[in-house]
Coordinates of C-alpha atoms in Angstrom, one line a residue:
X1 CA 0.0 0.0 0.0
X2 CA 2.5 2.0 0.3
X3 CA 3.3 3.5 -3.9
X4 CA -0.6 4.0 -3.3
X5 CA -0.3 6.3 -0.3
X6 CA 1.9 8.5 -1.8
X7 CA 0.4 8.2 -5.2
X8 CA -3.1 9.4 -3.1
X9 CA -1.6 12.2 -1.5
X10 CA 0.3 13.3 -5.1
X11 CA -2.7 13.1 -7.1
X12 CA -5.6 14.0 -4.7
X13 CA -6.0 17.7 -5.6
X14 CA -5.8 17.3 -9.3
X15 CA -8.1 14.4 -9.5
X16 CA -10.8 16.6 -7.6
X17 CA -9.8 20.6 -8.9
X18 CA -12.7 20.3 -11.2
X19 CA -15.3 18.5 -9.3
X20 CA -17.7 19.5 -6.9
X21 CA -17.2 19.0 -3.7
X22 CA -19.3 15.7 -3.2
X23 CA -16.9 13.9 -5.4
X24 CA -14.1 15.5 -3.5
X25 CA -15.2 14.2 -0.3
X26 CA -15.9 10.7 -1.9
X27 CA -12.5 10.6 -3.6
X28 CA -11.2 11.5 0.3
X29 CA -13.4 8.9 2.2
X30 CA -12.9 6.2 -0.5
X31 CA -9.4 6.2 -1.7
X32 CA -7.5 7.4 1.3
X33 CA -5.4 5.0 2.3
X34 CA -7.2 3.1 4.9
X35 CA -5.4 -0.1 5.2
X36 CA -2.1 1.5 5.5
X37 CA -1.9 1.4 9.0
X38 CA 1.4 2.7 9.8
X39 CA 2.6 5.8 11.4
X40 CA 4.4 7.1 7.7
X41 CA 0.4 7.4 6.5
X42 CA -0.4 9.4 9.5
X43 CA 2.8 11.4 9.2
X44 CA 2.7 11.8 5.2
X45 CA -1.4 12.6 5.5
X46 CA 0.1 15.8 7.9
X47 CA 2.8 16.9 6.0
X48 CA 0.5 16.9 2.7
X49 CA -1.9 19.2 5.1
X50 CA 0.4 20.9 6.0
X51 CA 2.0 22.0 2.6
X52 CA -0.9 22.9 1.4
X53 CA -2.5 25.4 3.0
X54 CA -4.5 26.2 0.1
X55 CA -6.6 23.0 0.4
X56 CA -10.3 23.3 0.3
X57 CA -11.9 23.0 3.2
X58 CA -13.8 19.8 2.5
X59 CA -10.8 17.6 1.5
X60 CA -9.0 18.7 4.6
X61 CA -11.4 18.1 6.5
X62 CA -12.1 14.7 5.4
X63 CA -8.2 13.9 5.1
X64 CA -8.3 14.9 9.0
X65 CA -11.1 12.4 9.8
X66 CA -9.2 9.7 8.2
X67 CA -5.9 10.6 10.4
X68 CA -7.7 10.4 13.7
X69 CA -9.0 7.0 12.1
X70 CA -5.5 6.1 11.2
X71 CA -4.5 7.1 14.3
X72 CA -6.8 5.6 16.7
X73 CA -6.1 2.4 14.9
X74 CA -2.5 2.1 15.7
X75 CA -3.5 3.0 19.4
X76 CA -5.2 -0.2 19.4
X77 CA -3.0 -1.9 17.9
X78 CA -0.1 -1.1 20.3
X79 CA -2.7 -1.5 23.0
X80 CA -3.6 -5.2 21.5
X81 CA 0.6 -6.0 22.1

């Protein structure tokens, strides 16, 4: 999973520029990365944000759902060990 994660995050705001935002937040709910558990998602997902200020609202908002999500995840992972 991981040439898609950073084939996501290179791609996400071209493959939604011209859409409205409906599509964006179904490209951002479906496609992020969800099975990439690992701590370089949730640390490339924040460095994407944080590049690019310029984000529209909706597609940062939904890639900050899916970070907490990401994030909780590996909490209960390392909780499970």
């Amino acid at each position: 999973t991981a040439p898609f994660t950073s084939r996501y995050f290179a791609e996400i705001v071209d493959a939604t520029r011209d859409r409205d935002l409906h599509f964006g937040s179904a490209f951002v709910n479906s496609l992020y990365p969800h099975f990439a558990v690992e701590k370089s998602t949730v640390d490339a997902a924040k460095s994407f944000l944080a590049s690019r200020r310029d984000l529209p609202q909706h597609l940062r908002r939904g890639i900050v759902e899916r970070v907490a999500e990401t994030e909780r995840a590996l909490l209960v992972r390392a909780a499970a060990r």
